[in-house]
Amino acid sequence: MIIGAGAAGLMCAAKAGARGRRVLVLDHANKAGKKILMSGGGHCNFTNLYTEPANFLSQNPHFCKSALARYTQWDFIALVNKHAVPHHEKKLGQLFCDGKSMDILQMLLAECEAVGARVRLDTTVEKIERIETAQDGGEGAGGAQGGQGGYLLQTTSGPVRCTSLVIATGGLSIPTMGATGFGYEVARQFGHQVLPTRAGLVPFTITDQLKELCTELSGTSVDGLVSCNGKSFRENILFTHRGLSGPAILQISSYWLPGQAVEINLLPDRCVPDWLAEQRRDRPNAELKTLLGEVFTKKMAQLLCEQWFVSKPIKQYAHAELENIATRLSEWQVVPAGTEGYRTAEVTLGGVDTREVSSKTMESLKAPGLYFIGEVLDVSGHLGGFNFQWAWASGNAAAQFV
Ligand SMILES: Cc1cc2nc3c(=O)[nH]c(=O)nc-3n(C[C@H](O)[C@H](O)[C@H](O)COP(=O)(O)OP(=O)(O)OC[C@H]3O[C@@H](n4cnc5c(N)ncnc54)[C@H](O)[C@@H]3O)c2cc1C
């Protein structure tokens, strides 16, 4: 029995079914894989060519290694190729569907159907009990035989019993898509620690004097290097009405803690002090606004000169002033007011403590026959297809043992 017909749950169902297990997937939503459908801007960034353990955050960084090694990006690409799903590398190893995300969902559902794994939607699990010996008392999944023990679930479509129960209910992000804290509640019920959760891969909100700059530049994107807590990401930064977004910001948001500053280098390809000194020497009469207009959009240059600097011919700046300008452009310190939270976050950081789960089987070390896979665990990937790769890999790992 698998609770959650998302990325990890469907992969686990298909793989367990392929081993000859009798599988039932339950989901409270009216559709399977809603997050798959909305992922990657509708084109599902389903894996990353360069997946490695360093792309994941967890309090137990070694946990993900075994599952990722046993089901790699190449395994998923082979599956995608078997189903002739057209795809391409967008950038940085990120593989997207040429068509819609639906291609990936249909592929997973076809894999489930081929092995007889059933998916039952619109079903809420009301109660879970551990049973020492499987008894009559409901429809079975997993071929529970008397004497094996297992779990008895009370659901809105009747009682169900199983020998293995897989929790694949994901994280808290995008509650409107069916996300709940159900997996964490089950974990606690069976004595597991749940590490504090927070939104990851999420835009920053800005409320101080920078708000006006962000609002004025809303829609403008710049290439930048963003750093916080010893991590840096070079990617686009997008100004929004609420603050800052874009891939570089989403990536660093997973490392940021409230109250901390994020450092942004707006000109990561240049040594800004040297560049300003050269301009001063070669074009002494050029105004700062003109020079900035050559490296940023005209609007951004104009706004920076209105809000941060006074624009004048570059020869008129004292050395200390140029140093200040260079520092502002290459070591801009931003203290976000917060993040947009679970409403727009792509992942949930934290979750079921992996120190109480087997990295080989995904089985609970507290309750035999109970498994946790996917985002419900304290494993979160960087932006770029890594979260799905974790869902596929952890789903596959559990499927070999359920
Ligand atoms: C907008 C957006 C875009 C994203 N794009 C990408 C991307 O392109 N690439 C990438 O790698 N990652 C992406 N992600 C992250 C990725 O979607 C998740 O990490 C991944 O779906 C996690 O898989 P999962 O199976 O653990 O959980 P989910 O896919 O979230 O599935 C959980 C399932 O459990 C069900 N469920 C929850 N609570 C209950 C309950 N109480 N009872 C029954 N069922 C329940 C839900 O309805 C859902 O079907 C994106 C996320 C978002 C929000």
Short mmCIF file of C-alpha atoms and ligand atoms in Angstrom, two decimals:
data_model
loop_
_atom_site.label_atom_id
_atom_site.label_comp_id
_atom_site.label_asym_id
_atom_site.label_seq_id
_atom_site.Cartn_x
_atom_site.Cartn_y
_atom_site.Cartn_z
CA MET A 1 0.00 0.00 0.00
CA ILE A 2 1.37 3.37 -1.00
CA ILE A 3 -0.15 6.60 0.27
CA GLY A 4 0.47 9.38 -2.27
CA ALA A 5 0.15 9.06 -6.05
CA GLY A 6 2.88 11.59 -6.77
CA ALA A 7 6.31 11.16 -8.30
CA ALA A 8 7.79 8.86 -5.66
CA GLY A 9 4.59 6.87 -5.03
CA LEU A 10 3.97 6.08 -8.70
CA MET A 11 7.58 5.05 -9.29
CA CYS A 12 7.47 2.81 -6.23
CA ALA A 13 4.16 1.30 -7.36
CA ALA A 14 5.47 0.47 -10.84
CA LYS A 15 8.69 -1.05 -9.53
CA ALA A 16 7.04 -3.05 -6.73
CA GLY A 17 4.40 -4.27 -9.18
CA ALA A 18 7.20 -5.37 -11.52
CA ARG A 19 8.50 -7.56 -8.67
CA GLY A 20 5.13 -9.27 -8.56
CA ARG A 21 3.82 -7.41 -5.49
CA ARG A 22 0.13 -6.58 -5.33
CA VAL A 23 0.06 -2.79 -5.10
CA LEU A 24 -2.62 -0.24 -4.26
CA VAL A 25 -1.85 3.50 -4.32
CA LEU A 26 -4.21 5.80 -2.43
CA ASP A 27 -4.44 9.55 -2.87
CA HIS A 28 -6.88 12.08 -1.46
CA ALA A 29 -6.62 14.24 -4.58
CA ASN A 30 -8.92 13.87 -7.57
CA LYS A 31 -5.94 13.43 -9.93
CA ALA A 32 -2.62 11.61 -9.66
CA GLY A 33 0.67 13.50 -9.95
CA LYS A 34 -0.60 17.08 -9.78
CA LYS A 35 2.87 18.39 -8.98
CA ILE A 36 4.34 16.53 -11.92
CA LEU A 37 1.80 18.30 -14.11
CA MET A 38 2.71 21.76 -12.84
CA SER A 39 6.45 21.14 -12.72
CA GLY A 40 9.08 22.76 -14.88
CA GLY A 41 6.67 25.43 -16.07
CA GLY A 42 4.45 22.67 -17.53
CA HIS A 43 7.38 20.82 -19.20
CA CYS A 44 8.61 18.78 -16.21
CA ASN A 45 12.34 19.03 -15.55
CA PHE A 46 12.37 15.32 -14.80
CA THR A 47 16.06 14.75 -14.02
CA ASN A 48 19.52 16.25 -14.25
CA LEU A 49 22.45 14.78 -16.18
CA TYR A 50 24.83 15.80 -13.42
CA THR A 51 22.94 14.42 -10.42
CA GLU A 52 25.17 13.67 -7.47
CA PRO A 53 24.74 13.64 -3.68
CA ALA A 54 26.19 17.18 -3.45
CA ASN A 55 22.98 18.44 -5.07
CA PHE A 56 20.92 17.52 -2.01
CA LEU A 57 20.37 19.13 1.40
CA SER A 58 19.79 17.00 4.45
CA GLN A 59 20.93 16.89 8.05
CA ASN A 60 22.25 13.46 7.12
CA PRO A 61 24.00 14.11 3.79
CA HIS A 62 25.10 10.50 3.26
CA PHE A 63 21.55 9.13 3.38
CA CYS A 64 20.67 9.82 -0.26
CA LYS A 65 23.80 8.24 -1.74
CA SER A 66 22.77 4.60 -1.82
CA ALA A 67 19.35 5.10 -3.45
CA LEU A 68 20.73 7.60 -5.99
CA ALA A 69 23.47 5.15 -6.94
CA ARG A 70 20.99 2.30 -7.45
CA TYR A 71 18.60 4.31 -9.63
CA THR A 72 20.45 6.99 -11.54
CA GLN A 73 19.45 9.71 -13.96
CA TRP A 74 20.47 7.28 -16.74
CA ASP A 75 17.91 4.75 -15.53
CA PHE A 76 15.16 7.34 -15.68
CA ILE A 77 16.35 8.56 -19.10
CA ALA A 78 16.19 4.95 -20.32
CA LEU A 79 12.57 4.77 -19.11
CA VAL A 80 11.74 8.06 -20.83
CA ASN A 81 13.34 6.75 -24.04
CA LYS A 82 11.45 3.44 -23.77
CA HIS A 83 8.23 5.46 -23.81
CA ALA A 84 9.56 7.72 -26.59
CA VAL A 85 8.94 10.88 -24.56
CA PRO A 86 10.57 13.70 -26.53
CA HIS A 87 12.91 15.75 -24.35
CA HIS A 88 15.90 18.05 -24.42
CA GLU A 89 18.59 19.53 -22.20
CA LYS A 90 17.67 23.12 -21.46
CA LYS A 91 20.84 24.12 -19.61
CA LEU A 92 23.12 22.86 -16.84
CA GLY A 93 22.11 19.24 -17.45
CA GLN A 94 18.41 19.95 -16.84
CA LEU A 95 16.24 17.59 -18.92
CA PHE A 96 12.77 18.85 -19.85
CA CYS A 97 9.93 17.38 -21.91
CA ASP A 98 9.60 18.92 -25.37
CA GLY A 99 5.86 18.54 -24.90
CA LYS A 100 3.87 18.66 -21.68
CA SER A 101 4.59 17.29 -18.20
CA MET A 102 1.60 15.02 -18.83
CA ASP A 103 3.95 12.82 -20.90
CA ILE A 104 5.84 11.89 -17.71
CA LEU A 105 2.67 11.30 -15.71
CA GLN A 106 1.18 9.15 -18.47
CA MET A 107 4.42 7.18 -18.66
CA LEU A 108 4.32 6.44 -14.91
CA LEU A 109 0.64 5.51 -15.00
CA ALA A 110 1.28 3.22 -17.99
CA GLU A 111 4.12 1.55 -16.06
CA CYS A 112 1.75 1.01 -13.11
CA GLU A 113 -0.99 -0.35 -15.31
CA ALA A 114 1.39 -2.72 -17.09
CA VAL A 115 2.19 -4.44 -13.78
CA GLY A 116 -1.31 -4.26 -12.35
CA ALA A 117 -0.57 -1.61 -9.71
CA ARG A 118 -3.86 0.12 -8.95
CA VAL A 119 -4.34 3.81 -8.16
CA ARG A 120 -7.35 4.89 -6.13
CA LEU A 121 -8.05 8.63 -5.98
CA ASP A 122 -10.40 10.75 -3.83
CA THR A 123 -9.58 8.56 -0.83
CA THR A 124 -8.69 9.90 2.59
CA VAL A 125 -6.87 7.78 5.13
CA GLU A 126 -8.55 8.29 8.49
CA LYS A 127 -6.60 5.95 10.72
CA ILE A 128 -3.56 3.68 10.55
CA GLU A 129 -2.96 0.83 12.97
CA ARG A 130 -0.15 -1.64 13.13
CA ILE A 131 -1.36 -5.23 13.29
CA GLU A 132 0.88 -7.98 14.53
CA THR A 133 -0.79 -10.62 12.39
CA ALA A 134 -2.76 -9.77 9.28
CA GLN A 135 -6.44 -10.56 9.80
CA ASP A 136 -9.56 -10.29 7.85
CA GLY A 137 -10.89 -6.81 7.97
CA GLY A 138 -10.65 -5.39 4.56
CA GLU A 139 -9.36 -5.55 1.06
CA GLY A 140 -5.70 -6.48 0.91
CA ALA A 141 -2.65 -5.13 -0.84
CA GLY A 142 0.82 -6.63 -0.89
CA GLY A 143 -0.47 -10.16 -0.51
CA ALA A 144 -0.70 -10.02 3.29
CA GLN A 145 -0.83 -13.52 4.64
CA GLY A 146 -1.91 -14.55 8.11
CA GLY A 147 1.02 -14.35 10.52
CA GLN A 148 3.02 -11.70 8.65
CA GLY A 149 1.76 -8.62 10.44
CA GLY A 150 1.26 -5.32 8.72
CA TYR A 151 -1.01 -2.30 8.77
CA LEU A 152 -4.74 -1.76 8.82
CA LEU A 153 -6.00 1.47 7.34
CA GLN A 154 -9.43 2.98 7.76
CA THR A 155 -10.13 4.99 4.63
CA THR A 156 -13.10 6.79 3.16
CA SER A 157 -13.40 3.91 0.71
CA GLY A 158 -13.34 1.24 3.41
CA PRO A 159 -10.73 -0.62 5.46
CA VAL A 160 -7.58 -1.85 3.72
CA ARG A 161 -4.77 -3.98 5.10
CA CYS A 162 -1.27 -4.48 3.85
CA THR A 163 2.07 -5.99 4.83
CA SER A 164 4.08 -2.98 3.67
CA LEU A 165 2.95 0.63 3.97
CA VAL A 166 4.79 3.29 1.99
CA ILE A 167 4.36 6.94 2.87
CA ALA A 168 4.84 9.05 -0.27
CA THR A 169 2.77 12.09 0.64
CA GLY A 170 5.41 14.70 -0.23
CA GLY A 171 6.04 18.00 1.51
CA LEU A 172 4.02 21.06 2.42
CA SER A 173 4.62 23.20 -0.64
CA ILE A 174 1.63 24.31 -2.71
CA PRO A 175 -1.22 23.29 -0.40
CA THR A 176 -3.71 24.05 -3.19
CA MET A 177 -2.23 21.05 -5.07
CA GLY A 178 -3.07 18.64 -2.25
CA ALA A 179 0.05 19.00 -0.09
CA THR A 180 -0.50 18.09 3.57
CA GLY A 181 1.54 17.28 6.65
CA PHE A 182 0.00 13.81 6.73
CA GLY A 183 3.32 12.00 6.23
CA TYR A 184 4.82 13.80 9.20
CA GLU A 185 1.85 12.83 11.38
CA VAL A 186 2.24 9.17 10.43
CA ALA A 187 5.97 9.39 11.16
CA ARG A 188 5.27 10.84 14.62
CA GLN A 189 2.59 8.24 15.28
CA PHE A 190 5.21 5.53 14.86
CA GLY A 191 7.83 7.27 17.01
CA HIS A 192 9.84 9.10 14.36
CA GLN A 193 11.51 12.48 14.74
CA VAL A 194 10.34 15.05 12.23
CA LEU A 195 12.94 17.77 11.66
CA PRO A 196 11.58 21.32 11.48
CA THR A 197 10.27 22.12 8.03
CA ARG A 198 10.55 25.33 6.01
CA ALA A 199 9.99 26.45 2.45
CA GLY A 200 12.86 25.88 0.00
CA LEU A 201 13.44 26.93 -3.62
CA VAL A 202 11.27 29.94 -2.93
CA PRO A 203 11.34 33.66 -3.83
CA PHE A 204 12.45 36.24 -1.25
CA THR A 205 10.18 39.05 -0.10
CA ILE A 206 11.67 42.49 0.47
CA THR A 207 9.98 45.13 2.61
CA ASP A 208 12.74 47.67 3.38
CA GLN A 209 13.90 50.55 1.17
CA LEU A 210 14.88 48.03 -1.53
CA LYS A 211 11.23 47.26 -2.14
CA GLU A 212 10.89 50.29 -4.44
CA LEU A 213 13.86 49.19 -6.56
CA CYS A 214 12.44 45.66 -6.86
CA THR A 215 9.00 46.96 -7.80
CA GLU A 216 10.37 49.42 -10.38
CA LEU A 217 12.53 46.67 -11.92
CA SER A 218 9.82 44.02 -11.72
CA GLY A 219 10.27 41.61 -14.65
CA THR A 220 13.95 42.51 -15.17
CA SER A 221 16.39 39.66 -14.95
CA VAL A 222 20.18 39.87 -14.47
CA ASP A 223 22.93 37.28 -14.39
CA GLY A 224 24.36 37.24 -10.87
CA LEU A 225 26.33 35.30 -8.30
CA VAL A 226 24.36 34.90 -5.08
CA SER A 227 25.98 33.69 -1.86
CA CYS A 228 24.90 32.81 1.67
CA ASN A 229 26.24 30.51 4.38
CA GLY A 230 29.20 29.40 2.29
CA LYS A 231 27.12 28.45 -0.78
CA SER A 232 27.06 30.33 -4.09
CA PHE A 233 24.93 30.02 -7.21
CA ARG A 234 25.54 31.72 -10.56
CA GLU A 235 22.26 32.07 -12.45
CA ASN A 236 19.60 34.63 -13.28
CA ILE A 237 18.11 36.89 -10.62
CA LEU A 238 14.63 38.20 -11.28
CA PHE A 239 13.22 41.36 -9.70
CA THR A 240 9.55 41.00 -8.75
CA HIS A 241 6.84 43.16 -7.19
CA ARG A 242 7.37 41.30 -3.94
CA GLY A 243 11.15 41.09 -3.95
CA LEU A 244 13.65 38.78 -5.65
CA SER A 245 13.21 35.52 -7.52
CA GLY A 246 14.80 33.66 -10.45
CA PRO A 247 16.90 30.49 -10.33
CA ALA A 248 19.87 31.95 -8.40
CA ILE A 249 17.55 33.26 -5.68
CA LEU A 250 15.51 30.04 -5.48
CA GLN A 251 18.71 28.03 -5.07
CA ILE A 252 20.15 30.20 -2.33
CA SER A 253 16.80 30.39 -0.50
CA SER A 254 17.31 26.76 0.58
CA TYR A 255 20.49 27.79 2.42
CA TRP A 256 19.23 31.09 3.85
CA LEU A 257 17.95 31.52 7.41
CA PRO A 258 15.70 34.37 8.56
CA GLY A 259 17.60 37.54 9.46
CA GLN A 260 20.67 36.65 7.42
CA ALA A 261 22.06 38.73 4.58
CA VAL A 262 22.48 37.35 1.08
CA GLU A 263 25.40 38.69 -0.94
CA ILE A 264 24.78 39.43 -4.60
CA ASN A 265 27.45 40.07 -7.20
CA LEU A 266 25.66 41.83 -10.05
CA LEU A 267 28.74 41.74 -12.31
CA PRO A 268 30.23 38.30 -11.67
CA ASP A 269 32.32 38.25 -14.86
CA ARG A 270 34.27 41.37 -14.00
CA CYS A 271 36.64 42.61 -11.36
CA VAL A 272 34.49 45.69 -10.76
CA PRO A 273 37.17 47.95 -9.18
CA ASP A 274 39.50 47.26 -12.14
CA TRP A 275 36.68 47.82 -14.63
CA LEU A 276 35.79 51.19 -13.06
CA ALA A 277 39.49 52.21 -12.97
CA GLU A 278 39.84 51.36 -16.67
CA GLN A 279 36.77 53.39 -17.56
CA ARG A 280 38.13 56.31 -15.56
CA ARG A 281 41.39 56.11 -17.47
CA ASP A 282 39.99 55.47 -20.98
CA ARG A 283 36.68 57.38 -20.91
CA PRO A 284 37.04 60.01 -18.17
CA ASN A 285 34.06 62.03 -19.39
CA ALA A 286 31.62 59.11 -19.56
CA GLU A 287 28.86 59.33 -16.97
CA LEU A 288 28.37 56.45 -14.54
CA LYS A 289 24.80 56.03 -15.86
CA THR A 290 26.14 55.51 -19.39
CA LEU A 291 28.68 52.94 -18.21
CA LEU A 292 26.13 51.01 -16.17
CA GLY A 293 23.75 51.15 -19.15
CA GLU A 294 26.33 49.12 -21.05
CA VAL A 295 26.28 46.26 -18.54
CA PHE A 296 22.66 46.42 -17.31
CA THR A 297 19.43 47.49 -18.98
CA LYS A 298 19.06 51.27 -19.41
CA LYS A 299 16.23 51.27 -16.91
CA MET A 300 18.26 49.45 -14.30
CA ALA A 301 21.24 51.77 -14.82
CA GLN A 302 18.94 54.76 -14.45
CA LEU A 303 17.37 53.41 -11.26
CA LEU A 304 20.71 52.46 -9.69
CA CYS A 305 21.93 55.99 -10.34
CA GLU A 306 18.78 57.45 -8.81
CA GLN A 307 18.65 55.21 -5.76
CA TRP A 308 22.23 54.17 -5.00
CA PHE A 309 24.73 56.47 -6.69
CA VAL A 310 24.91 60.02 -7.99
CA SER A 311 25.65 59.92 -11.70
CA LYS A 312 28.42 62.18 -12.92
CA PRO A 313 31.41 61.91 -15.28
CA ILE A 314 33.59 59.14 -13.96
CA LYS A 315 36.67 61.37 -13.65
CA GLN A 316 34.82 63.34 -10.95
CA TYR A 317 34.60 60.42 -8.51
CA ALA A 318 37.16 60.16 -5.72
CA HIS A 319 38.84 56.75 -5.35
CA ALA A 320 36.87 56.02 -2.18
CA GLU A 321 33.62 56.75 -4.02
CA LEU A 322 34.55 54.34 -6.81
CA GLU A 323 35.41 51.72 -4.23
CA ASN A 324 31.96 52.14 -2.70
CA ILE A 325 30.32 51.78 -6.10
CA ALA A 326 32.34 48.64 -6.79
CA THR A 327 31.40 47.16 -3.42
CA ARG A 328 27.72 47.92 -3.93
CA LEU A 329 27.71 46.26 -7.35
CA SER A 330 29.76 43.20 -6.51
CA GLU A 331 29.01 42.65 -2.82
CA TRP A 332 25.44 43.90 -2.56
CA GLN A 333 24.11 42.82 0.86
CA VAL A 334 20.39 42.09 0.87
CA VAL A 335 18.51 41.10 4.01
CA PRO A 336 15.22 39.55 2.81
CA ALA A 337 12.17 40.14 4.99
CA GLY A 338 11.23 36.51 4.44
CA THR A 339 10.18 34.13 1.71
CA GLU A 340 6.91 33.66 -0.14
CA GLY A 341 6.50 30.50 1.94
CA TYR A 342 4.83 27.21 1.03
CA ARG A 343 2.39 29.01 -1.25
CA THR A 344 5.01 29.19 -4.01
CA ALA A 345 7.90 27.05 -2.72
CA GLU A 346 9.06 24.20 -4.94
CA VAL A 347 10.17 22.05 -2.01
CA THR A 348 9.92 21.57 1.72
CA LEU A 349 13.20 21.46 3.59
CA GLY A 350 13.40 19.20 6.65
CA GLY A 351 10.92 16.41 7.29
CA VAL A 352 11.19 12.82 8.47
CA ASP A 353 14.63 12.40 10.08
CA THR A 354 16.59 10.04 7.84
CA ARG A 355 18.68 8.79 10.76
CA GLU A 356 15.70 6.63 11.69
CA VAL A 357 15.18 5.23 8.19
CA SER A 358 17.28 2.64 6.34
CA SER A 359 19.14 4.25 3.41
CA LYS A 360 19.10 0.88 1.66
CA THR A 361 15.41 0.02 1.92
CA MET A 362 13.73 3.29 3.02
CA GLU A 363 12.12 1.24 5.79
CA SER A 364 11.50 2.76 9.19
CA LEU A 365 13.95 1.65 11.86
CA LYS A 366 11.08 2.06 14.34
CA ALA A 367 8.16 0.30 12.70
CA PRO A 368 8.76 -2.77 10.51
CA GLY A 369 6.96 -2.67 7.17
CA LEU A 370 6.62 1.12 7.19
CA TYR A 371 8.54 3.01 4.46
CA PHE A 372 9.11 6.70 3.67
CA ILE A 373 10.04 7.93 0.19
CA GLY A 374 10.32 11.22 -1.72
CA GLU A 375 9.99 14.69 -0.33
CA VAL A 376 8.43 13.67 3.00
CA LEU A 377 11.96 12.71 4.04
CA ASP A 378 14.59 15.23 5.09
CA VAL A 379 16.19 15.19 1.62
CA SER A 380 15.73 18.20 -0.69
CA GLY A 381 17.38 18.77 -4.02
CA HIS A 382 18.70 21.85 -5.72
CA LEU A 383 16.68 23.37 -8.53
CA GLY A 384 17.18 21.58 -11.83
CA GLY A 385 15.47 18.17 -11.83
CA PHE A 386 17.14 16.85 -8.67
CA ASN A 387 13.94 16.63 -6.61
CA PHE A 388 12.31 14.34 -9.12
CA GLN A 389 15.47 12.26 -9.35
CA TRP A 390 15.25 11.79 -5.57
CA ALA A 391 11.58 10.80 -5.88
CA TRP A 392 12.42 8.21 -8.58
CA ALA A 393 15.48 6.86 -6.74
CA SER A 394 13.88 6.60 -3.30
CA GLY A 395 10.70 5.12 -4.79
CA ASN A 396 12.76 2.50 -6.58
CA ALA A 397 14.79 1.72 -3.45
CA ALA A 398 11.72 0.99 -1.33
CA ALA A 399 10.11 -0.99 -4.16
CA GLN A 400 12.88 -3.59 -4.01
CA PHE A 401 12.03 -4.47 -0.40
CA VAL A 402 8.31 -3.86 0.19
C1 LIG B 1 5.57 24.48 -8.87
C2 LIG B 1 6.53 23.34 -8.71
C3 LIG B 1 7.37 23.00 -9.75
C4 LIG B 1 8.30 21.97 -9.59
N1 LIG B 1 9.10 21.65 -10.64
C5 LIG B 1 10.03 20.68 -10.49
C6 LIG B 1 10.84 20.28 -11.59
O1 LIG B 1 10.67 20.74 -12.72
N2 LIG B 1 11.79 19.34 -11.35
C7 LIG B 1 11.96 18.73 -10.12
O2 LIG B 1 12.83 17.88 -9.97
N3 LIG B 1 11.16 19.05 -9.09
C8 LIG B 1 10.19 20.00 -9.25
N4 LIG B 1 9.37 20.31 -8.21
C9 LIG B 1 9.49 19.52 -6.96
C10 LIG B 1 8.79 18.17 -7.16
O3 LIG B 1 7.51 18.38 -7.70
C11 LIG B 1 8.68 17.42 -5.83
O4 LIG B 1 9.92 17.38 -5.17
C12 LIG B 1 8.19 15.99 -6.07
O5 LIG B 1 6.91 16.03 -6.68
C13 LIG B 1 8.11 15.23 -4.76
O6 LIG B 1 7.58 13.96 -5.04
P1 LIG B 1 6.74 13.17 -3.93
O7 LIG B 1 6.17 11.98 -4.62
O8 LIG B 1 7.54 13.01 -2.72
O9 LIG B 1 5.55 14.16 -3.56
P2 LIG B 1 4.38 14.72 -4.50
O10 LIG B 1 4.75 14.62 -5.92
O11 LIG B 1 4.04 16.04 -3.92
O12 LIG B 1 3.18 13.70 -4.24
C14 LIG B 1 2.56 13.57 -3.00
C15 LIG B 1 1.19 12.99 -3.23
O13 LIG B 1 0.63 12.68 -1.96
C16 LIG B 1 -0.73 13.09 -1.94
N5 LIG B 1 -1.11 13.35 -0.57
C17 LIG B 1 -0.68 14.34 0.26
N6 LIG B 1 -1.31 14.24 1.45
C18 LIG B 1 -2.13 13.16 1.38
C19 LIG B 1 -3.01 12.55 2.29
N7 LIG B 1 -3.19 13.06 3.51
N8 LIG B 1 -3.70 11.47 1.88
C20 LIG B 1 -3.54 10.97 0.63
N9 LIG B 1 -2.71 11.50 -0.27
C21 LIG B 1 -2.00 12.58 0.10
C22 LIG B 1 -0.77 14.33 -2.82
O14 LIG B 1 -2.07 14.57 -3.31
C23 LIG B 1 0.23 13.95 -3.91
O15 LIG B 1 -0.40 13.31 -5.00
C24 LIG B 1 8.41 21.29 -8.36
C25 LIG B 1 7.54 21.61 -7.32
C26 LIG B 1 6.61 22.62 -7.49
C27 LIG B 1 5.69 22.94 -6.35
#
